mmCIF file of C-alpha atoms in Angstrom:
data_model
loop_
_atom_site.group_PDB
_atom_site.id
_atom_site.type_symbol
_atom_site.label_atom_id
_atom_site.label_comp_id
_atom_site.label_asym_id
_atom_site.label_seq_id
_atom_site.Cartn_x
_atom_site.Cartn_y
_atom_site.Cartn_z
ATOM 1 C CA UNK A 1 -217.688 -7.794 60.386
ATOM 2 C CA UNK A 2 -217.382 -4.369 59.028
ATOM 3 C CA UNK A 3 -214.306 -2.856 60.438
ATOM 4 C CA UNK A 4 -211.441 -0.229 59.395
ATOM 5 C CA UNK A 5 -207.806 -0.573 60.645
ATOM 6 C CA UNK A 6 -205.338 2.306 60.479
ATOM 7 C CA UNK A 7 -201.926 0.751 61.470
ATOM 8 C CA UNK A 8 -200.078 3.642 62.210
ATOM 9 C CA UNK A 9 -200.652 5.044 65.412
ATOM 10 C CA UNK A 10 -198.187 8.359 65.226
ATOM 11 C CA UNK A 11 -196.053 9.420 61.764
ATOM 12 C CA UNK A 12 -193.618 12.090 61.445
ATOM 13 C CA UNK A 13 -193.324 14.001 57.835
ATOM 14 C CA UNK A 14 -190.922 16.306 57.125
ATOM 15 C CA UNK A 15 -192.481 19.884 55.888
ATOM 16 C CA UNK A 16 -192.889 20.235 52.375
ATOM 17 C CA UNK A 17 -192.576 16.459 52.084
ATOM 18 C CA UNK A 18 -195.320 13.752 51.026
ATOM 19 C CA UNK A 19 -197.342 11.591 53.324
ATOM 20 C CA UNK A 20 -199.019 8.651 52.897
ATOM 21 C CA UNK A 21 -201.981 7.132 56.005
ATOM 22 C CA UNK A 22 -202.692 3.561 55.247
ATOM 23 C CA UNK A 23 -206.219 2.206 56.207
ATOM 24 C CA UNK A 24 -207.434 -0.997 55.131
ATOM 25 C CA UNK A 25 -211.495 -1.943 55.613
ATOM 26 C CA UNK A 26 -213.545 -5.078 55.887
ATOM 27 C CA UNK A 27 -216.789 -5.209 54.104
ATOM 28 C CA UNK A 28 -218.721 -7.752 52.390
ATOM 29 C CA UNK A 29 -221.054 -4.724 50.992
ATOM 30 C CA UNK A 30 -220.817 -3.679 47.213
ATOM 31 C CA UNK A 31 -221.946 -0.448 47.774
ATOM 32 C CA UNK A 32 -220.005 1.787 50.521
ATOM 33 C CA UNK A 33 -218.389 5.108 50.748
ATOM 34 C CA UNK A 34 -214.741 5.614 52.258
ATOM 35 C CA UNK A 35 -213.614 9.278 54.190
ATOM 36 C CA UNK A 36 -211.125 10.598 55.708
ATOM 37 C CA UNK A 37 -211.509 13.222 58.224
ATOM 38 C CA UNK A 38 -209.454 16.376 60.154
ATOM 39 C CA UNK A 39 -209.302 16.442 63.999
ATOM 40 C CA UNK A 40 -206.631 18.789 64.747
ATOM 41 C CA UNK A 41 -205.765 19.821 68.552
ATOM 42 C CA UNK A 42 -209.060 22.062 68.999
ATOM 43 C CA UNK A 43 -210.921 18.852 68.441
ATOM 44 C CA UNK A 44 -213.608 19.587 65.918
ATOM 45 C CA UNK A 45 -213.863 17.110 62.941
ATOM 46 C CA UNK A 46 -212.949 18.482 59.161
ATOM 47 C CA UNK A 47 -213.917 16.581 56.153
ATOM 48 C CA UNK A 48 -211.143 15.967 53.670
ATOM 49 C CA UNK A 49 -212.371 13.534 51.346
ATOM 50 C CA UNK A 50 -214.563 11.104 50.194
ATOM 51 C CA UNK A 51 -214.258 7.779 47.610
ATOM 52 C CA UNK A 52 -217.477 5.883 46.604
ATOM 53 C CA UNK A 53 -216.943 1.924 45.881
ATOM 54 C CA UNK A 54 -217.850 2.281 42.404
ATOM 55 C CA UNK A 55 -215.704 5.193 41.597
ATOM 56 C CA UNK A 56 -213.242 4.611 38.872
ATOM 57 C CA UNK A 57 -210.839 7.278 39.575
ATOM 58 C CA UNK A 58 -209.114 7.883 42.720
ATOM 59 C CA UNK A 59 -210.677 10.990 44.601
ATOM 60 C CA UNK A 60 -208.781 14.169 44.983
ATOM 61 C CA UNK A 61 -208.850 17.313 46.435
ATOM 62 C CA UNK A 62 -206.337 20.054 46.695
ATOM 63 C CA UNK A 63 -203.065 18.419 48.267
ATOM 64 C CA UNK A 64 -205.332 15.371 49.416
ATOM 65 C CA UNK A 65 -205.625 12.408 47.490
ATOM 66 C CA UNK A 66 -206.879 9.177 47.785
ATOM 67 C CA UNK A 67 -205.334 5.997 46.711
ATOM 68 C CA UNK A 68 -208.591 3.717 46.259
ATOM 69 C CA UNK A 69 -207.302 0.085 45.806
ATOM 70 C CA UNK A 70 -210.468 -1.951 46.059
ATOM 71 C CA UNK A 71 -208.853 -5.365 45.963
ATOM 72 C CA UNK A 72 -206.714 -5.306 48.470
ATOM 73 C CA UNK A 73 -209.399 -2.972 50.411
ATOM 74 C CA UNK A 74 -207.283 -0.100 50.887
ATOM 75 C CA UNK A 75 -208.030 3.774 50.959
ATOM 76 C CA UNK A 76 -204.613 5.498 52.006
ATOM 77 C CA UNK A 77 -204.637 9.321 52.399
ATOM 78 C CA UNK A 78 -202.030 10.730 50.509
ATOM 79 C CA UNK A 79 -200.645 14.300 51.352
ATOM 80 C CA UNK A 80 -198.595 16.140 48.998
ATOM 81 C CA UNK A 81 -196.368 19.079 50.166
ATOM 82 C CA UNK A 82 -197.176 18.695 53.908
ATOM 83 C CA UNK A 83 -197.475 22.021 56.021
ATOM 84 C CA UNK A 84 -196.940 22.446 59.713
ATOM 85 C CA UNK A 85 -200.905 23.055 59.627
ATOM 86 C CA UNK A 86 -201.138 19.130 58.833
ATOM 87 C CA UNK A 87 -200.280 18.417 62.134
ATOM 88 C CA UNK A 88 -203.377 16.326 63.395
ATOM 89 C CA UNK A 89 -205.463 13.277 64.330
ATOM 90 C CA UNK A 90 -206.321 11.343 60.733
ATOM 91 C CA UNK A 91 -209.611 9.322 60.822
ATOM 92 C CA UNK A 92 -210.442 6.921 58.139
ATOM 93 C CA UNK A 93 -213.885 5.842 58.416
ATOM 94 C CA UNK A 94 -216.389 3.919 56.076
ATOM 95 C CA UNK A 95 -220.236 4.115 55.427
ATOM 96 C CA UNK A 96 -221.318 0.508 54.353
ATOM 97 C CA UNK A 97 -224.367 -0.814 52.828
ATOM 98 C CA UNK A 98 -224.805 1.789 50.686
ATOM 99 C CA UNK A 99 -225.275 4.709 53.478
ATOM 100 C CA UNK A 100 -228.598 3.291 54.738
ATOM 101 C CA UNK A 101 -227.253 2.858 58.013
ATOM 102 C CA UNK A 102 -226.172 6.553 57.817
ATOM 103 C CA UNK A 103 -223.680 5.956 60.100
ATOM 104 C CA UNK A 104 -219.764 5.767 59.919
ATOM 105 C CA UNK A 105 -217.595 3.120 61.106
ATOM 106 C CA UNK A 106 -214.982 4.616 62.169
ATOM 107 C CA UNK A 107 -210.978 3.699 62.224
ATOM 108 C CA UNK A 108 -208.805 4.256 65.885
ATOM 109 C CA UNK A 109 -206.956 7.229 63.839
ATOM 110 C CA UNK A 110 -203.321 8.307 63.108
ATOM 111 C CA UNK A 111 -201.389 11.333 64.477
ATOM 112 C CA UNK A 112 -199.681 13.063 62.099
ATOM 113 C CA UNK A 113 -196.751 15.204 63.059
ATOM 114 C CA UNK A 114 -195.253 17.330 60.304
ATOM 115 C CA UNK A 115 -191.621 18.904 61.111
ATOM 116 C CA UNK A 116 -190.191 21.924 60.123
ATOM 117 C CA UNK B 1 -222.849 30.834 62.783
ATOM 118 C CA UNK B 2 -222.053 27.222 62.873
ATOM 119 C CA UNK B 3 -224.424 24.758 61.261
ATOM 120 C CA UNK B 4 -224.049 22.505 63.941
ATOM 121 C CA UNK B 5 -223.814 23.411 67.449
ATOM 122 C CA UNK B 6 -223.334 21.467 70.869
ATOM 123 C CA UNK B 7 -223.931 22.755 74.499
ATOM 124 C CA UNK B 8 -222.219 22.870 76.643
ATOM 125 C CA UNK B 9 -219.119 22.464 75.024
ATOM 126 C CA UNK B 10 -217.404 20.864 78.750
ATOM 127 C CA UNK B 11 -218.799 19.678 81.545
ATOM 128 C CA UNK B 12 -217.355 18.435 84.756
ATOM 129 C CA UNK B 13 -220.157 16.274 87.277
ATOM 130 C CA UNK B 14 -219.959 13.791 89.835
ATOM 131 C CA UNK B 15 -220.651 10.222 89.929
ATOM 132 C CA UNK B 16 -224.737 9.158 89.397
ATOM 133 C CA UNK B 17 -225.163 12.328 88.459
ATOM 134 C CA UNK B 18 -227.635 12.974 85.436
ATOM 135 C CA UNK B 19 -226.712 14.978 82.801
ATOM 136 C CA UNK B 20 -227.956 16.232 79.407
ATOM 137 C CA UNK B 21 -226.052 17.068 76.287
ATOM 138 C CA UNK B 22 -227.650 19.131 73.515
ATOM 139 C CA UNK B 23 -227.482 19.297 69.665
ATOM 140 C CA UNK B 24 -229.288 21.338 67.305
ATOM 141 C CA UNK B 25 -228.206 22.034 64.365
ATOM 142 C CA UNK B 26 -229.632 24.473 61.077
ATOM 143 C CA UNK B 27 -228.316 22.099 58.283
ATOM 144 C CA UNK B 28 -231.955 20.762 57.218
ATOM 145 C CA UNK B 29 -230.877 17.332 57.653
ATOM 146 C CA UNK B 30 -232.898 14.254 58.367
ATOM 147 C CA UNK B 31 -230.382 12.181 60.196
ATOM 148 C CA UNK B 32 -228.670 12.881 63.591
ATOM 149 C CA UNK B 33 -226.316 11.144 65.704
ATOM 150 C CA UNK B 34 -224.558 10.912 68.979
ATOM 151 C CA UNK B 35 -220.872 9.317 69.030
ATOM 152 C CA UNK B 36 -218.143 9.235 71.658
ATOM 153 C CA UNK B 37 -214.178 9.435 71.367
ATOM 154 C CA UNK B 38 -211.744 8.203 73.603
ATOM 155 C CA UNK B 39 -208.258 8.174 73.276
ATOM 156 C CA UNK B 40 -206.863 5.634 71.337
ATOM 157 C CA UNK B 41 -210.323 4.276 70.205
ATOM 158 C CA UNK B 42 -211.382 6.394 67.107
ATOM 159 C CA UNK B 43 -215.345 7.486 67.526
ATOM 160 C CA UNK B 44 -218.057 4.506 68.458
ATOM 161 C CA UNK B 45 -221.454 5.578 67.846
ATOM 162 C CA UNK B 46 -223.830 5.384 70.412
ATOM 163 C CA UNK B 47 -226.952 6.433 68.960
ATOM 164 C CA UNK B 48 -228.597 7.589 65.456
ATOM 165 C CA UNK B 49 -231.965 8.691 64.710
ATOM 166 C CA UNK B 50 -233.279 9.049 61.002
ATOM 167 C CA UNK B 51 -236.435 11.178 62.119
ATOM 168 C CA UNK B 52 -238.187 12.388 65.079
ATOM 169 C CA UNK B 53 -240.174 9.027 65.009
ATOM 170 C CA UNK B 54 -236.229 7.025 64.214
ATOM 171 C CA UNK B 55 -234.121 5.880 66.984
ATOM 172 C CA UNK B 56 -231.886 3.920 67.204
ATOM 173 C CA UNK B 57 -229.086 1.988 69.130
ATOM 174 C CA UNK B 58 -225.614 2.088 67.841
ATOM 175 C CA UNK B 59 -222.539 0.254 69.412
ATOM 176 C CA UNK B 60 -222.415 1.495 72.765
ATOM 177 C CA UNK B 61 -226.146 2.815 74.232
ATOM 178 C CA UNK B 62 -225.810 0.992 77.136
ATOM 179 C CA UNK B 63 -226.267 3.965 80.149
ATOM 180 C CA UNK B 64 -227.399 6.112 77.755
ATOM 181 C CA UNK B 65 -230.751 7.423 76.319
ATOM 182 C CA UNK B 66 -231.829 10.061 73.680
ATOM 183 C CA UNK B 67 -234.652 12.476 72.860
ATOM 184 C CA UNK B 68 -235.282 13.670 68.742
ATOM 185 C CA UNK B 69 -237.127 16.994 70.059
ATOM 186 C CA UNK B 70 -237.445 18.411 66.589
ATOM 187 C CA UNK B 71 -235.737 17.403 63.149
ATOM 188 C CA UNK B 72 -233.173 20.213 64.221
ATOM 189 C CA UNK B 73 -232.683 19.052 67.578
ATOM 190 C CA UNK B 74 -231.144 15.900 69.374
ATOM 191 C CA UNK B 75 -230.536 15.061 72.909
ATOM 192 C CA UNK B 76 -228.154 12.730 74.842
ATOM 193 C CA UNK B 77 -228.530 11.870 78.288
ATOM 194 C CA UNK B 78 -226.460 9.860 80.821
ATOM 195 C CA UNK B 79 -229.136 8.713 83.731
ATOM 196 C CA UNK B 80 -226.559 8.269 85.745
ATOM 197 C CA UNK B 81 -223.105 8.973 85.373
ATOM 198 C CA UNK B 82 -219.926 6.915 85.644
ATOM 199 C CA UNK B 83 -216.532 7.807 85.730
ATOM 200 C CA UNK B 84 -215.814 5.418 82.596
ATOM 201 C CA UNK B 85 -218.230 8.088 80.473
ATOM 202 C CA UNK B 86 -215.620 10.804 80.553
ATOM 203 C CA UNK B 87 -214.953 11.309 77.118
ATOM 204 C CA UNK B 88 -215.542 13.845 74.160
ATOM 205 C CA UNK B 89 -219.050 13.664 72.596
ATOM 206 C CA UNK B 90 -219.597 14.270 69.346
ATOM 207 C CA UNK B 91 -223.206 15.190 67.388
ATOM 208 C CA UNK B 92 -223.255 14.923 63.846
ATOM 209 C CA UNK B 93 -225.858 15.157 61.029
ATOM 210 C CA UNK B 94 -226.026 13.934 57.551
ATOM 211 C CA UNK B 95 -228.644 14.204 54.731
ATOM 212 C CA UNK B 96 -230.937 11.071 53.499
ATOM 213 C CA UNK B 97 -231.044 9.785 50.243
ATOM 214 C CA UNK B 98 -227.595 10.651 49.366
ATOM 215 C CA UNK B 99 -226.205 7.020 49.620
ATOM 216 C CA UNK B 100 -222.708 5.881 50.424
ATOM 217 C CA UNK B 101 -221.727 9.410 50.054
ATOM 218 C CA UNK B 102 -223.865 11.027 53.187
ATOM 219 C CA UNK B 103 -220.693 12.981 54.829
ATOM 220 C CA UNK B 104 -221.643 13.836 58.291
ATOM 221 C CA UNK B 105 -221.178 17.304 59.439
ATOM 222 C CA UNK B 106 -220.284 17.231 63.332
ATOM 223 C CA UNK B 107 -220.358 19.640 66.026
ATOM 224 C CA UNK B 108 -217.923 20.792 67.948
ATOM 225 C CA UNK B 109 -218.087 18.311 70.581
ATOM 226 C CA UNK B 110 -218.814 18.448 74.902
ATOM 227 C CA UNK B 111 -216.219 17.301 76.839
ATOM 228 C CA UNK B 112 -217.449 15.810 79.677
ATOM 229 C CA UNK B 113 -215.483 14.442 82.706
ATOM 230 C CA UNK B 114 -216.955 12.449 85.368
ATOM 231 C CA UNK B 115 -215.497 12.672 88.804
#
């Protein structure tokens, strides 16, 4: 069964201070594409990133990085230098069999709670 | 003006009441969908539609129906609602032919509560 699993339900990150969201998926698919997404308090879903199975590099942009281990089928967000404006609902979510379903699969989320 | 665009954006109605939540969007894309987010339970997709002749059901249709009006346009209904729909709804879009990567652009979601 295809399936993501974030494990932590709330985290707490001091400001200024790295962060790391674990999510782990389950696909027998070669080709798939792994994202995380933004769903702050207003409720409207930001894209942050994306990571293609057969990238070699791990994808980054701006303070967000992912750490693709594709063994151990693992994408964990990493956030460098958190900001109060980090505060939010993180959704990992994964588009298997190449993106011909079109859909996302879609992890239960972590709430991320950055203190000044 | 935003690309993708949901009306309402809340809605309060009563039990076996039917209701009709809208989506259009100005993105040029192919592909629309219809998911639902409940606390605690991520987003579950409930329908997806590749082209006005595409739809299909996604993990939880059951209750629900939709109508592909235009590329740019994409309608959910509940025939008859139930308190257990109250949730925030969620239309998104993505482009074909862009493989694993087709990020999905979403709306800005209806809440709906059913009384």
């Amino acid at each position: 069964a295809q399936k993501i699993t974030q494990t932590q339900p709330g985290m707490f990150v001091q400001e200024k201070e790295a962060v790391t969201l674990d999510c782990t998926y389950d696909t027998s698919d070669p080709s798939y594409g792994l994202f995380w997404y933004k769903q702050p308090s207003s409720g409207e879903m930001i894209f942050l990133i994306y990571q293609g199975s057969y990238d070699q590099q791990n994808a980054t942009e701006g303070r967000y990085s992912l750490n693709f281990q594709k063994a151990r089928k693992s994408a964990n967000l990493v956030i460098s230098a958190s900001q109060l404006g980090d505060s939010a609902m993180y959704f990992c979510a994964m588009s298997p069999k190449g993106g011909s379903q079109g859909n996302l699969i879609f992890g239960k989320g972590t709430k991320l709670s950055v203190k000044p | 003006d935003a690309d993708v665009t949901q009306t309402p954006r809340n809605r309060i109605t009563k039990t076996g009441k039917r209701i009709m939540l809208e989506c259009s969007q100005t993105k040029g894309h192919d592909r629309m969908y219809w998911y639902r987010q409940d606390p605690g339970l991520g987003l579950r997709l409930i329908y997806y539609s590749f082209d006005v002749k595409d739809i299909n059901k996604g993990e939880i249709s059951d209750g629900y129906s939709v109508s592909r009006q235009a590329q740019a346009k994409f309608s959910l209904s509940l025939e008859s609602a139930i308190p257990n729909q109250t949730a925030l709804y969620f239309c998104a879009t993505s482009d074909s032919g862009t493989g694993p990567h087709n990020e999905q652009f979403f709306g800005p979601g209806t809440r709906l509560t059913v009384l």
